[in-house]
XYZ file of C-alpha atoms in Angstrom:
545
model
C 157.298 49.600 25.728
C 155.314 52.238 27.623
C 151.827 52.684 26.225
C 151.437 56.486 25.968
C 147.967 57.943 26.171
C 146.854 60.027 23.278
C 146.241 63.781 23.898
C 142.584 63.301 23.065
C 142.116 60.653 25.752
C 143.966 62.898 28.290
C 141.638 65.791 27.378
C 138.580 63.608 27.864
C 139.740 62.368 31.265
C 140.600 65.895 32.505
C 137.247 67.220 31.290
C 135.347 64.477 33.052
C 137.261 65.099 36.294
C 136.530 68.842 36.146
C 132.890 68.114 35.442
C 132.679 65.796 38.451
C 134.347 68.412 40.699
C 131.820 70.968 39.466
C 128.969 68.677 40.352
C 130.431 68.179 43.835
C 130.781 71.935 44.459
C 127.293 72.433 42.898
C 128.586 75.187 40.707
C 127.197 73.790 37.478
C 126.939 75.784 34.279
C 124.271 73.753 32.599
C 124.816 75.211 29.104
C 128.462 74.182 29.185
C 127.522 70.809 30.653
C 125.100 70.034 27.834
C 127.594 71.207 25.206
C 130.341 69.067 26.697
C 128.007 66.096 26.942
C 127.104 66.298 23.288
C 130.765 66.528 22.292
C 131.649 63.509 24.425
C 128.734 61.514 22.955
C 129.917 62.239 19.423
C 133.463 61.215 20.308
C 132.310 57.944 21.864
C 130.259 57.067 18.752
C 133.222 57.771 16.495
C 135.506 55.686 18.695
C 133.208 52.713 18.161
C 133.119 53.167 14.378
C 135.846 50.948 12.813
C 136.506 53.225 9.862
C 137.578 56.135 12.066
C 140.851 54.798 13.436
C 142.291 58.253 14.149
C 140.723 58.101 17.595
C 142.423 54.821 18.583
C 145.427 54.753 20.887
C 147.588 52.578 18.726
C 147.637 52.259 14.899
C 149.173 48.799 15.104
C 146.361 47.582 17.329
C 143.784 48.830 14.804
C 145.704 47.216 11.937
C 145.761 43.843 13.617
C 142.099 43.983 14.573
C 141.215 44.945 11.007
C 143.113 42.036 9.507
C 141.579 39.591 11.946
C 138.022 40.493 10.910
C 138.550 41.312 7.256
C 136.252 38.549 6.063
C 133.186 39.618 8.033
C 130.963 42.514 6.964
C 130.083 45.336 9.334
C 127.379 47.980 9.336
C 127.983 51.695 9.042
C 125.166 53.749 10.617
C 123.037 50.612 10.673
C 122.451 50.376 6.930
C 125.578 50.146 4.757
C 127.483 46.873 4.471
C 131.249 47.375 4.412
C 134.155 45.020 4.230
C 137.047 45.814 6.619
C 139.618 44.945 3.988
C 138.107 47.448 1.559
C 138.042 50.125 4.237
C 141.684 49.472 5.184
C 142.776 49.689 1.561
C 140.860 52.937 1.183
C 142.633 54.419 4.246
C 146.142 53.773 2.997
C 145.520 55.452 -0.378
C 147.485 58.654 -0.681
C 145.842 61.951 -1.443
C 148.132 62.258 -4.485
C 146.441 59.233 -6.017
C 143.042 60.733 -5.422
C 143.936 64.028 -7.033
C 145.417 62.244 -10.025
C 141.922 61.403 -11.235
C 140.386 64.365 -13.109
C 137.181 65.653 -11.597
C 134.597 67.973 -13.063
C 133.067 70.521 -10.734
C 130.022 72.635 -11.511
C 129.919 76.230 -10.483
C 126.925 77.654 -8.669
C 125.155 78.848 -11.810
C 125.587 75.483 -13.553
C 124.316 73.624 -10.491
C 121.293 75.881 -10.234
C 120.641 75.448 -13.967
C 120.776 71.666 -13.595
C 118.335 71.801 -10.702
C 115.971 74.057 -12.654
C 116.055 71.801 -15.708
C 115.339 68.781 -13.515
C 112.411 70.566 -11.891
C 111.060 71.713 -15.244
C 111.244 68.149 -16.594
C 109.325 66.915 -13.569
C 106.731 69.659 -14.021
C 106.345 68.792 -17.706
C 105.983 65.112 -16.824
C 103.318 65.905 -14.250
C 101.526 68.201 -16.704
C 101.604 65.532 -19.430
C 100.134 62.978 -17.055
C 97.458 65.481 -16.076
C 96.544 66.668 -19.581
C 97.026 63.537 -21.681
C 95.212 60.280 -21.549
C 97.961 57.782 -20.779
C 97.198 54.490 -22.500
C 98.929 51.468 -20.972
C 100.685 49.200 -23.419
C 98.437 46.243 -24.204
C 99.683 42.828 -23.089
C 101.337 40.847 -25.857
C 98.696 38.993 -27.786
C 99.082 35.218 -27.866
C 100.191 33.962 -31.222
C 97.240 32.840 -33.301
C 97.828 29.430 -34.830
C 96.183 29.301 -38.224
C 93.869 26.435 -38.946
C 94.191 24.526 -42.186
C 91.135 26.305 -43.638
C 92.569 29.730 -42.685
C 95.857 28.897 -44.396
C 93.998 27.880 -47.545
C 91.854 31.020 -47.373
C 94.985 33.168 -47.687
C 95.548 31.807 -51.178
C 91.958 32.313 -52.353
C 91.111 35.069 -54.838
C 89.391 38.095 -53.239
C 85.782 37.158 -54.004
C 86.131 33.598 -52.721
C 88.021 34.804 -49.653
C 85.106 37.118 -48.792
C 82.658 34.227 -49.170
C 84.801 32.128 -46.833
C 84.939 34.947 -44.249
C 81.173 35.406 -44.360
C 80.617 31.714 -43.720
C 83.143 31.692 -40.862
C 81.373 34.597 -39.169
C 78.091 32.739 -39.361
C 79.817 29.830 -37.605
C 81.461 32.046 -34.976
C 82.005 30.116 -31.717
C 80.249 31.562 -28.686
C 82.499 33.616 -26.415
C 81.701 33.316 -22.725
C 84.479 35.309 -21.085
C 86.801 37.484 -23.158
C 89.851 39.207 -21.654
C 90.258 41.742 -24.495
C 86.738 43.108 -24.927
C 83.843 44.017 -22.644
C 80.862 41.965 -23.784
C 78.001 44.272 -22.580
C 79.126 46.929 -25.088
C 78.471 44.715 -28.116
C 75.394 43.444 -29.867
C 77.091 40.094 -30.405
C 80.643 39.809 -29.133
C 81.187 36.409 -30.738
C 80.343 37.730 -34.210
C 82.437 40.872 -33.789
C 85.475 39.013 -32.454
C 85.471 36.474 -35.267
C 84.873 39.148 -37.906
C 87.734 41.241 -36.527
C 90.082 38.232 -36.530
C 89.248 37.486 -40.151
C 89.738 41.124 -41.094
C 93.242 41.020 -39.650
C 93.909 37.739 -41.449
C 92.428 38.397 -44.884
C 91.664 42.039 -45.679
C 93.792 43.885 -48.217
C 93.129 47.461 -49.348
C 94.408 49.117 -52.487
C 94.809 52.906 -52.300
C 94.531 54.760 -55.592
C 97.722 56.802 -56.104
C 95.926 59.261 -58.397
C 94.845 62.750 -57.435
C 96.695 66.002 -56.848
C 97.291 67.515 -53.430
C 95.846 69.059 -51.326
C 92.476 67.488 -52.136
C 94.021 64.025 -52.326
C 96.557 62.426 -49.995
C 96.604 65.486 -47.704
C 94.938 64.732 -44.374
C 93.326 67.513 -42.351
C 94.133 66.565 -38.746
C 92.599 69.346 -36.606
C 89.074 70.366 -35.718
C 85.731 68.614 -35.719
C 86.220 67.090 -39.184
C 89.537 65.441 -38.313
C 88.208 61.867 -38.543
C 88.531 61.765 -42.329
C 92.090 63.112 -42.165
C 93.262 60.794 -39.394
C 91.857 57.760 -41.197
C 93.629 58.830 -44.405
C 96.921 59.343 -42.599
C 96.854 56.023 -40.764
C 95.548 54.091 -43.772
C 98.224 55.356 -46.155
C 101.002 54.546 -43.665
C 99.618 51.097 -42.856
C 101.572 47.995 -43.845
C 99.241 45.297 -42.523
C 96.161 45.984 -44.643
C 97.494 47.970 -47.623
C 98.570 46.132 -50.739
C 100.382 47.426 -53.807
C 98.800 44.729 -55.969
C 95.219 45.720 -56.842
C 94.481 42.189 -58.065
C 94.769 40.954 -54.461
C 92.655 43.763 -52.977
C 89.237 43.257 -51.412
C 88.619 47.005 -51.039
C 89.653 50.108 -52.992
C 90.131 53.385 -51.121
C 89.644 56.775 -52.784
C 91.843 59.015 -50.592
C 90.277 62.447 -50.886
C 89.269 64.903 -48.160
C 85.952 66.753 -48.315
C 87.400 69.350 -45.947
C 90.263 70.003 -48.376
C 87.805 69.905 -51.279
C 85.718 72.600 -49.606
C 88.785 74.775 -48.861
C 90.122 74.456 -52.421
C 87.068 74.586 -54.697
C 84.138 76.118 -52.839
C 83.587 79.823 -53.481
C 82.678 81.512 -50.164
C 79.293 83.180 -50.275
C 78.188 81.332 -53.405
C 75.937 78.862 -51.527
C 76.660 76.389 -54.316
C 78.388 73.081 -53.584
C 77.627 71.511 -56.976
C 81.194 72.216 -58.277
C 82.470 69.857 -55.557
C 80.214 67.066 -56.821
C 81.260 67.687 -60.422
C 84.941 67.544 -59.447
C 84.440 64.213 -57.691
C 82.372 62.866 -60.595
C 85.213 63.596 -62.995
C 87.699 61.938 -60.629
C 85.672 58.699 -60.513
C 85.246 58.724 -64.289
C 89.018 59.011 -64.653
C 89.515 55.985 -62.381
C 86.981 53.936 -64.338
C 88.856 54.686 -67.595
C 92.362 54.174 -66.239
C 91.693 51.040 -64.152
C 89.373 48.032 -64.662
C 88.368 47.717 -60.991
C 85.524 50.226 -60.817
C 83.722 48.837 -63.872
C 84.192 45.275 -62.620
C 81.888 45.848 -59.613
C 80.346 49.243 -60.505
C 82.085 50.641 -57.422
C 80.572 48.300 -54.813
C 84.010 47.317 -53.451
C 85.199 50.949 -53.314
C 84.889 53.206 -50.306
C 85.354 56.814 -49.256
C 85.686 58.426 -45.825
C 84.168 61.905 -45.354
C 83.416 63.663 -42.082
C 82.540 67.116 -43.389
C 78.813 67.925 -43.290
C 78.851 68.169 -47.078
C 80.179 64.627 -47.486
C 76.873 63.051 -48.603
C 76.214 65.832 -51.118
C 79.534 65.433 -52.964
C 78.408 62.125 -54.493
C 75.181 63.325 -56.098
C 76.587 63.864 -59.609
C 77.744 60.254 -60.035
C 74.881 57.692 -59.767
C 77.092 54.640 -59.158
C 79.151 56.484 -56.565
C 75.985 57.495 -54.733
C 74.272 54.128 -55.019
C 77.026 51.483 -54.805
C 80.101 52.816 -53.045
C 80.565 52.203 -49.307
C 80.447 55.663 -47.751
C 81.862 56.249 -44.257
C 80.084 59.481 -43.276
C 79.848 61.534 -40.107
C 76.589 62.945 -41.486
C 74.821 59.584 -41.333
C 71.292 60.861 -41.929
C 68.784 58.117 -42.697
C 66.244 60.594 -44.086
C 68.211 62.123 -46.962
C 68.322 59.014 -49.168
C 72.127 59.037 -49.485
C 73.164 57.038 -46.421
C 72.144 53.388 -46.801
C 72.140 51.340 -43.557
C 73.812 47.973 -43.908
C 76.063 49.280 -46.679
C 77.334 52.659 -45.513
C 79.209 53.349 -42.282
C 78.496 55.961 -39.618
C 81.816 57.704 -38.978
C 82.341 59.157 -35.467
C 82.922 62.910 -35.471
C 85.934 63.513 -33.233
C 87.233 66.948 -32.311
C 91.055 67.000 -32.324
C 92.666 70.121 -30.853
C 96.326 69.100 -31.172
C 97.365 67.025 -34.181
C 100.710 66.161 -32.591
C 99.057 64.918 -29.404
C 95.558 63.661 -30.233
C 95.077 62.266 -26.708
C 95.733 65.607 -25.024
C 92.998 66.880 -22.674
C 91.068 63.617 -22.989
C 89.808 61.474 -20.176
C 90.453 61.847 -16.444
C 86.759 62.398 -15.764
C 85.403 62.985 -12.266
C 83.933 60.276 -10.102
C 80.158 59.979 -9.977
C 80.112 61.603 -6.527
C 81.805 64.666 -8.055
C 79.173 65.167 -10.780
C 76.557 67.461 -9.195
C 75.089 68.643 -12.546
C 72.279 66.489 -13.927
C 72.619 67.584 -17.578
C 74.817 70.048 -19.490
C 74.885 71.643 -22.926
C 76.666 74.658 -24.366
C 76.929 75.579 -28.037
C 75.567 77.616 -30.901
C 71.802 77.396 -31.348
C 71.621 76.537 -35.039
C 69.552 73.810 -36.627
C 66.052 72.765 -35.645
C 66.739 71.044 -32.302
C 68.941 73.420 -30.317
C 66.527 76.378 -30.343
C 63.883 74.077 -28.866
C 66.292 72.874 -26.214
C 67.181 76.440 -25.186
C 63.561 77.510 -25.272
C 62.493 74.890 -22.735
C 65.549 74.646 -20.488
C 67.861 77.657 -20.598
C 67.829 79.339 -17.144
C 64.826 77.213 -16.141
C 66.341 74.665 -13.749
C 69.474 74.644 -11.583
C 70.038 70.943 -12.283
C 70.019 71.556 -16.059
C 72.967 73.709 -17.106
C 71.772 74.650 -20.589
C 73.487 77.529 -22.385
C 73.994 78.921 -25.828
C 77.699 79.668 -26.293
C 79.196 79.303 -22.813
C 79.174 82.824 -21.229
C 82.538 84.257 -20.190
C 81.263 84.860 -16.662
C 80.505 81.129 -16.389
C 83.627 79.939 -18.208
C 85.866 81.863 -15.800
C 84.528 79.749 -12.944
C 84.135 76.451 -14.811
C 85.342 75.669 -18.327
C 83.445 73.703 -20.961
C 85.496 70.574 -20.235
C 85.032 70.966 -16.480
C 81.277 71.180 -17.039
C 81.373 67.886 -18.932
C 83.478 66.259 -16.244
C 81.056 67.516 -13.562
C 77.841 66.371 -15.283
C 76.045 63.046 -15.121
C 74.553 63.451 -18.600
C 75.929 65.466 -21.532
C 73.301 66.579 -24.046
C 74.253 66.024 -27.695
C 71.602 67.733 -29.865
C 72.109 67.822 -33.621
C 73.177 71.050 -35.290
C 72.592 71.807 -38.960
C 73.117 68.073 -39.575
C 72.361 65.018 -37.447
C 75.938 64.433 -36.326
C 77.598 66.139 -33.365
C 81.164 66.003 -31.999
C 79.700 66.205 -28.469
C 78.830 62.512 -28.565
C 82.469 61.466 -28.656
C 83.483 64.360 -26.375
C 81.060 63.067 -23.745
C 82.643 59.626 -24.044
C 86.097 61.177 -23.685
C 85.117 62.861 -20.403
C 83.213 59.830 -19.092
C 79.836 61.582 -19.229
C 76.813 59.595 -20.408
C 75.828 61.053 -23.823
C 72.188 61.973 -24.453
C 71.632 61.942 -28.229
C 68.843 64.191 -29.536
C 68.698 63.683 -33.311
C 66.003 61.786 -35.155
C 67.083 59.669 -38.147
C 70.730 59.503 -36.992
C 72.617 56.223 -37.422
C 74.982 56.104 -34.445
C 78.659 55.214 -35.125
C 79.531 51.514 -35.161
C 75.912 50.624 -34.407
C 76.430 47.512 -36.533
C 78.428 46.041 -33.631
C 78.049 48.350 -30.586
C 74.967 48.369 -28.362
C 74.511 52.086 -27.702
C 71.752 51.496 -25.142
C 74.450 50.148 -22.811
C 76.266 53.492 -22.506
C 74.002 56.269 -23.857
C 70.459 57.651 -23.873
C 68.574 58.479 -27.067
C 65.764 61.041 -26.647
C 63.347 61.797 -29.515
C 63.237 65.442 -30.543
C 59.567 65.754 -29.580
C 60.407 64.726 -25.995
C 62.658 67.740 -25.275
C 60.057 69.308 -22.894
C 60.194 66.087 -20.800
C 63.976 65.868 -20.839
C 64.563 66.179 -17.071
C 61.730 63.789 -16.304
C 63.220 61.197 -18.679
C 66.652 61.459 -17.088
C 65.340 61.295 -13.530
C 63.357 58.173 -14.370
C 66.602 56.308 -15.051
C 67.416 54.317 -11.865
C 70.724 55.094 -10.203
C 71.847 51.503 -10.635
C 71.326 51.756 -14.398
C 73.090 55.119 -14.564
C 76.110 53.742 -12.700
C 76.272 50.852 -15.143
C 76.048 53.181 -18.162
C 78.706 55.522 -16.762
C 80.998 52.568 -16.165
C 80.357 51.341 -19.703
C 81.271 54.787 -21.073
C 84.741 54.308 -19.611
C 84.977 50.865 -21.179
C 83.849 51.987 -24.651
C 86.246 54.952 -24.678
C 89.078 52.892 -26.190
C 87.022 52.342 -29.365
C 86.867 56.114 -30.062
C 90.503 57.131 -29.507
C 92.926 58.271 -32.208
C 96.607 57.476 -31.659
C 99.628 58.348 -33.753
C 100.349 54.616 -33.716
C 97.113 52.631 -34.108
C 96.144 50.185 -31.385
C 93.969 47.132 -31.654
C 90.236 47.902 -31.459
C 90.813 51.706 -31.572
C 88.731 54.040 -33.726
C 90.859 53.488 -36.839
C 90.400 49.735 -36.668
C 86.718 50.096 -35.756
C 86.084 52.216 -38.866
C 87.958 49.774 -41.065
C 86.075 46.860 -39.511
C 82.694 48.478 -40.172
C 83.655 48.931 -43.847
C 84.856 45.312 -43.995
C 81.726 44.049 -42.210
C 79.383 45.872 -44.592
C 81.376 44.632 -47.560
C 80.702 41.065 -46.398
C 76.994 41.843 -46.079
C 76.937 42.877 -49.741
C 78.742 39.758 -50.903
C 75.956 37.636 -52.373
C 78.183 34.835 -53.626
C 77.136 31.393 -52.420
C 79.509 30.874 -49.537
C 79.127 27.077 -49.463
C 80.716 26.821 -52.884
C 83.942 28.327 -51.586
C 84.350 26.719 -48.169
C 88.011 25.580 -47.988
C 86.956 22.650 -45.782
C 84.229 21.424 -48.123
């Protein structure tokens, strides 16, 4: 049988011969030569690709070569592994079979819409990463195996269980290296860790169902007084600590909001907050008549959470409420006679701008090398401290960016948050009251807070060592403020700034509480102070004795 050459091979041979003749006569059209060369190169590559058998001289020869090497894989364009048998089966499929499968094609507008939606999703994802503080999921905690005494403690009545917990904390084993917590932030990490473990094991809280909305059971989740609302929301939805049986409770929570009380009862312009105290007095009297639990302890195992500045003043009309109840207050002023250290709790004042996304616009602070401002403050000049600060430092020093309300001409170039992120120290002077949301804001933006408020009990100071990540300046030292800050060695500042990042987790609100976050820290401080009040002889109720 005569082996006929394919037309393509004849064309290639004729073209090559003509090209050679052209070279010999030196009449070369280089543009045509390069074009022909590129075509020939493409054809040669395709001839050496097994899947493109249309360029072979004989179909039967290709078929036999395919079957002989069907078990060995080949490479297509150097990356894709193919099997010759699969390729051969794909070649013999008819186009009718291919068209039998329904296909969905997008028109140009649909394709462009899909691309736009994909791009918008990517932009939103990038914006979320930029604006929100992304908290990594904590590693799964190892299962805690209960000791025999811990198992017996679970069956103890509340008072004996508290005595057992107090004794266990006194016996807390020393922690040398902890993977969960950063030891330099704490006064005594061993005590805190053991107390926290016992809180998770033992503590039960009963929430009074009484009280009409919106004053009761209606959390206020935005603004600078949001701490009381967020605690209420997370406490009432909690299943670990809340009990429906008041006989098993160690603590009793009165779920009212001073912010809602002010909005509902206070008459604007009256300058009289006594009606708020009378309302709360009547509420406590109702509880003492309806339930036996208040009278049993005179309110010493009850607690309230109030961040509004008026929080301490709403308890004045009820002596036992003022004297005995554990009060978690943002306005933790040691000089007014209401806040009692060792019993009451200093509540951090956190400014929440978006209730749906409490971690939005938090964190992502600049590196130390990108913080050219020594100290920054901007805000209204009310109270006794801020006028003094502005008097001595506003427009007096380029290193001290001290303003009243941030001017629009300045804010257009650098926002309030950008100022905090660009400052080494963020000044936190008291306003009308000793508390200030700037303390936690500074922590959020990784700026070392400088607290200027005499008689202020700092949040969680029962367990946290604030000297490790903040500076406290007496009010009388405001004229020496820059000198005080410059006297801090750079090595100490770097350590404090690093510690601010580490302590940040203890001041964050999340829609789903995380271990050691601000919700758990508040609850722990209440639990810890409850144990301090428990005067029962702990040795009489040791499960191991």
